[in-house]
Amino acid sequence: MIKRILLVLILSVCGVAAVSAQGHGGKDRERMMKELQEFKLKFLAQEMDLKEDQQSRFFELYNEMSAKRRDCMRVAWRMERRVKKSADATESDYQSAAEAMNKAKAEDVAIEKEYDEKFAQFLSPKQIYKMKAAEQEFRQKMSEMRQKKGKHPSKK
């Protein structure tokens, strides 16, 4: 229960920081995203019951995986935003965006599987399962926070 309250409190603080960073340029946004990632890592480590000797290896590998996942989704997200914002998007534009999202999701699944195998070298199956559950909880709390604010915190 205390973990849940702490998570909600910290995510709320991150949300306020995100909103204030929106009008202050890329450096504040980068700093806010870095702080959010650091908090996420600490939250995951706590939820997974990581031992001291597992944490640094986990943090390094998780950051590597997260960067690869963001990179594979970036192009698809751009296409999706472009189509959403375009009043004159064609059927071909929509098809290309949908195909890009499908391709990116498939790549994302492959990356996740690749890293699950790497995590399995030093984490137990239970810890890997707890990581996935904690990631889902973290995403859910972030989504709830965005809905309350009425806007995605990382958008300007």
mmCIF file of C-alpha atoms in Angstrom:
data_model
loop_
_atom_site.group_PDB
_atom_site.id
_atom_site.type_symbol
_atom_site.label_atom_id
_atom_site.label_comp_id
_atom_site.label_asym_id
_atom_site.label_seq_id
_atom_site.Cartn_x
_atom_site.Cartn_y
_atom_site.Cartn_z
ATOM 1 C CA MET A 1 0.000 0.000 0.000
ATOM 2 C CA ILE A 2 2.786 2.411 0.901
ATOM 3 C CA LYS A 3 4.543 1.617 -2.410
ATOM 4 C CA ARG A 4 1.364 2.516 -4.307
ATOM 5 C CA ILE A 5 0.963 5.819 -2.467
ATOM 6 C CA LEU A 6 4.621 6.647 -3.065
ATOM 7 C CA LEU A 7 4.258 5.807 -6.769
ATOM 8 C CA VAL A 8 1.205 8.044 -7.160
ATOM 9 C CA LEU A 9 2.884 10.877 -5.261
ATOM 10 C CA ILE A 10 6.091 10.756 -7.289
ATOM 11 C CA LEU A 11 4.234 10.433 -10.591
ATOM 12 C CA SER A 12 2.184 13.480 -9.634
ATOM 13 C CA VAL A 13 5.370 15.434 -8.954
ATOM 14 C CA CYS A 14 6.773 14.237 -12.293
ATOM 15 C CA GLY A 15 3.577 15.394 -13.987
ATOM 16 C CA VAL A 16 3.906 18.874 -12.540
ATOM 17 C CA ALA A 17 7.547 18.950 -13.626
ATOM 18 C CA ALA A 18 6.546 17.816 -17.115
ATOM 19 C CA VAL A 19 3.938 20.538 -17.471
ATOM 20 C CA SER A 20 6.359 23.213 -16.261
ATOM 21 C CA ALA A 21 9.078 21.915 -18.607
ATOM 22 C CA GLN A 22 6.815 22.176 -21.651
ATOM 23 C CA GLY A 23 7.334 25.870 -22.063
ATOM 24 C CA HIS A 24 11.055 25.878 -21.275
ATOM 25 C CA GLY A 25 12.623 24.103 -24.230
ATOM 26 C CA GLY A 26 14.360 20.835 -24.885
ATOM 27 C CA LYS A 27 16.921 20.874 -22.065
ATOM 28 C CA ASP A 28 14.266 20.928 -19.338
ATOM 29 C CA ARG A 29 12.312 18.236 -21.151
ATOM 30 C CA GLU A 30 15.445 16.083 -21.469
ATOM 31 C CA ARG A 31 16.218 16.570 -17.780
ATOM 32 C CA MET A 32 12.650 15.715 -16.828
ATOM 33 C CA MET A 33 12.679 12.579 -19.001
ATOM 34 C CA LYS A 34 15.996 11.504 -17.464
ATOM 35 C CA GLU A 35 14.606 11.990 -13.950
ATOM 36 C CA LEU A 36 11.485 10.050 -14.864
ATOM 37 C CA GLN A 37 13.605 7.176 -16.227
ATOM 38 C CA GLU A 38 15.697 7.153 -13.047
ATOM 39 C CA PHE A 39 12.563 7.015 -10.935
ATOM 40 C CA LYS A 40 11.179 4.227 -13.124
ATOM 41 C CA LEU A 41 14.373 2.202 -12.650
ATOM 42 C CA LYS A 42 14.200 2.605 -8.877
ATOM 43 C CA PHE A 43 10.533 1.655 -8.881
ATOM 44 C CA LEU A 44 11.213 -1.447 -10.990
ATOM 45 C CA ALA A 45 14.152 -2.473 -8.795
ATOM 46 C CA GLN A 46 11.975 -2.168 -5.701
ATOM 47 C CA GLU A 47 9.080 -4.104 -7.229
ATOM 48 C CA MET A 48 11.439 -6.822 -8.511
ATOM 49 C CA ASP A 49 13.222 -7.174 -5.162
ATOM 50 C CA LEU A 50 16.601 -6.718 -6.836
ATOM 51 C CA LYS A 51 19.670 -7.359 -4.760
ATOM 52 C CA GLU A 52 22.463 -4.777 -4.639
ATOM 53 C CA ASP A 53 24.669 -6.810 -6.983
ATOM 54 C CA GLN A 54 21.865 -7.061 -9.565
ATOM 55 C CA GLN A 55 20.913 -3.381 -9.675
ATOM 56 C CA SER A 56 23.752 -1.828 -11.652
ATOM 57 C CA ARG A 57 23.694 -4.590 -14.254
ATOM 58 C CA PHE A 58 19.896 -4.331 -14.507
ATOM 59 C CA PHE A 59 19.951 -0.522 -14.817
ATOM 60 C CA GLU A 60 22.553 -0.623 -17.582
ATOM 61 C CA LEU A 61 20.768 -3.331 -19.561
ATOM 62 C CA TYR A 62 17.307 -1.829 -19.038
ATOM 63 C CA ASN A 63 18.482 1.601 -20.241
ATOM 64 C CA GLU A 64 20.028 -0.044 -23.308
ATOM 65 C CA MET A 65 16.784 -1.897 -24.032
ATOM 66 C CA SER A 66 14.673 1.228 -23.503
ATOM 67 C CA ALA A 67 16.799 3.222 -25.947
ATOM 68 C CA LYS A 68 16.462 0.508 -28.612
ATOM 69 C CA ARG A 69 12.707 0.318 -28.077
ATOM 70 C CA ARG A 70 12.326 4.112 -28.345
ATOM 71 C CA ASP A 71 14.435 4.181 -31.502
ATOM 72 C CA CYS A 72 12.392 1.479 -33.198
ATOM 73 C CA MET A 73 9.121 3.271 -32.377
ATOM 74 C CA ARG A 74 10.281 6.820 -33.174
ATOM 75 C CA VAL A 75 9.700 6.685 -36.952
ATOM 76 C CA ALA A 76 6.257 5.153 -36.514
ATOM 77 C CA TRP A 77 5.281 7.773 -33.929
ATOM 78 C CA ARG A 78 6.347 10.559 -36.306
ATOM 79 C CA MET A 79 4.277 9.094 -39.129
ATOM 80 C CA GLU A 80 1.306 8.676 -36.810
ATOM 81 C CA ARG A 81 1.521 12.310 -35.616
ATOM 82 C CA ARG A 82 1.895 13.563 -39.183
ATOM 83 C CA VAL A 83 -1.240 11.723 -40.320
ATOM 84 C CA LYS A 84 -3.217 12.857 -37.250
ATOM 85 C CA LYS A 85 -2.283 16.510 -37.822
ATOM 86 C CA SER A 86 -2.798 16.481 -41.592
ATOM 87 C CA ALA A 87 -6.220 17.601 -42.758
ATOM 88 C CA ASP A 88 -5.500 16.260 -46.231
ATOM 89 C CA ALA A 89 -3.932 12.872 -45.398
ATOM 90 C CA THR A 90 -4.580 10.296 -48.094
ATOM 91 C CA GLU A 91 -5.618 6.678 -47.713
ATOM 92 C CA SER A 92 -2.058 5.809 -48.689
ATOM 93 C CA ASP A 93 -0.739 7.991 -45.838
ATOM 94 C CA TYR A 94 -2.981 6.175 -43.366
ATOM 95 C CA GLN A 95 -1.929 2.801 -44.729
ATOM 96 C CA SER A 96 1.761 3.704 -44.487
ATOM 97 C CA ALA A 97 1.324 4.899 -40.900
ATOM 98 C CA ALA A 98 -0.539 1.709 -39.930
ATOM 99 C CA GLU A 99 2.121 -0.463 -41.553
ATOM 100 C CA ALA A 100 4.883 1.496 -39.812
ATOM 101 C CA MET A 101 3.164 0.966 -36.454
ATOM 102 C CA ASN A 102 2.785 -2.774 -37.118
ATOM 103 C CA LYS A 103 6.439 -3.058 -38.121
ATOM 104 C CA ALA A 104 7.589 -1.075 -35.079
ATOM 105 C CA LYS A 105 5.483 -3.197 -32.715
ATOM 106 C CA ALA A 106 6.954 -6.391 -34.179
ATOM 107 C CA GLU A 107 10.478 -4.987 -33.762
ATOM 108 C CA ASP A 108 9.612 -3.961 -30.211
ATOM 109 C CA VAL A 109 8.505 -7.515 -29.375
ATOM 110 C CA ALA A 110 11.767 -8.879 -30.829
ATOM 111 C CA ILE A 111 13.799 -6.432 -28.732
ATOM 112 C CA GLU A 112 11.862 -7.370 -25.598
ATOM 113 C CA LYS A 113 12.473 -11.073 -26.242
ATOM 114 C CA GLU A 114 16.184 -10.461 -26.889
ATOM 115 C CA TYR A 115 16.545 -8.596 -23.592
ATOM 116 C CA ASP A 116 14.468 -11.115 -21.652
ATOM 117 C CA GLU A 117 17.153 -13.638 -22.586
ATOM 118 C CA LYS A 118 19.877 -11.246 -21.393
ATOM 119 C CA PHE A 119 18.012 -10.527 -18.147
ATOM 120 C CA ALA A 120 17.595 -14.272 -17.581
ATOM 121 C CA GLN A 121 21.379 -14.557 -17.209
ATOM 122 C CA PHE A 122 21.202 -12.802 -13.830
ATOM 123 C CA LEU A 123 17.508 -12.443 -12.902
ATOM 124 C CA SER A 124 15.087 -15.132 -11.850
ATOM 125 C CA PRO A 125 11.941 -15.821 -13.904
ATOM 126 C CA LYS A 126 9.956 -14.335 -11.010
ATOM 127 C CA GLN A 127 11.965 -11.093 -11.182
ATOM 128 C CA ILE A 128 11.460 -10.839 -14.949
ATOM 129 C CA TYR A 129 7.740 -11.392 -14.476
ATOM 130 C CA LYS A 130 7.654 -8.737 -11.732
ATOM 131 C CA MET A 131 9.511 -6.338 -14.060
ATOM 132 C CA LYS A 132 6.819 -6.720 -16.709
ATOM 133 C CA ALA A 133 4.027 -6.284 -14.157
ATOM 134 C CA ALA A 134 5.716 -3.202 -12.688
ATOM 135 C CA GLU A 135 6.238 -1.711 -16.164
ATOM 136 C CA GLN A 136 2.531 -2.166 -16.843
ATOM 137 C CA GLU A 137 1.631 -0.544 -13.533
ATOM 138 C CA PHE A 138 3.987 2.351 -14.236
ATOM 139 C CA ARG A 139 2.462 2.893 -17.721
ATOM 140 C CA GLN A 140 -1.041 2.729 -16.233
ATOM 141 C CA LYS A 141 -0.229 5.358 -13.602
ATOM 142 C CA MET A 142 1.365 7.587 -16.244
ATOM 143 C CA SER A 143 -1.714 7.202 -18.434
ATOM 144 C CA GLU A 144 -4.010 8.095 -15.550
ATOM 145 C CA MET A 145 -1.885 11.132 -14.804
ATOM 146 C CA ARG A 146 -2.063 12.266 -18.449
ATOM 147 C CA GLN A 147 -5.832 11.830 -18.490
ATOM 148 C CA LYS A 148 -6.176 13.945 -15.374
ATOM 149 C CA LYS A 149 -4.057 16.667 -16.966
ATOM 150 C CA GLY A 150 -5.897 16.262 -20.262
ATOM 151 C CA LYS A 151 -2.654 16.243 -22.196
ATOM 152 C CA HIS A 152 0.427 14.073 -22.731
ATOM 153 C CA PRO A 153 3.140 15.494 -20.416
ATOM 154 C CA SER A 154 5.923 15.217 -22.977
ATOM 155 C CA LYS A 155 4.119 17.150 -25.702
ATOM 156 C CA LYS A 156 4.507 20.881 -26.157
#
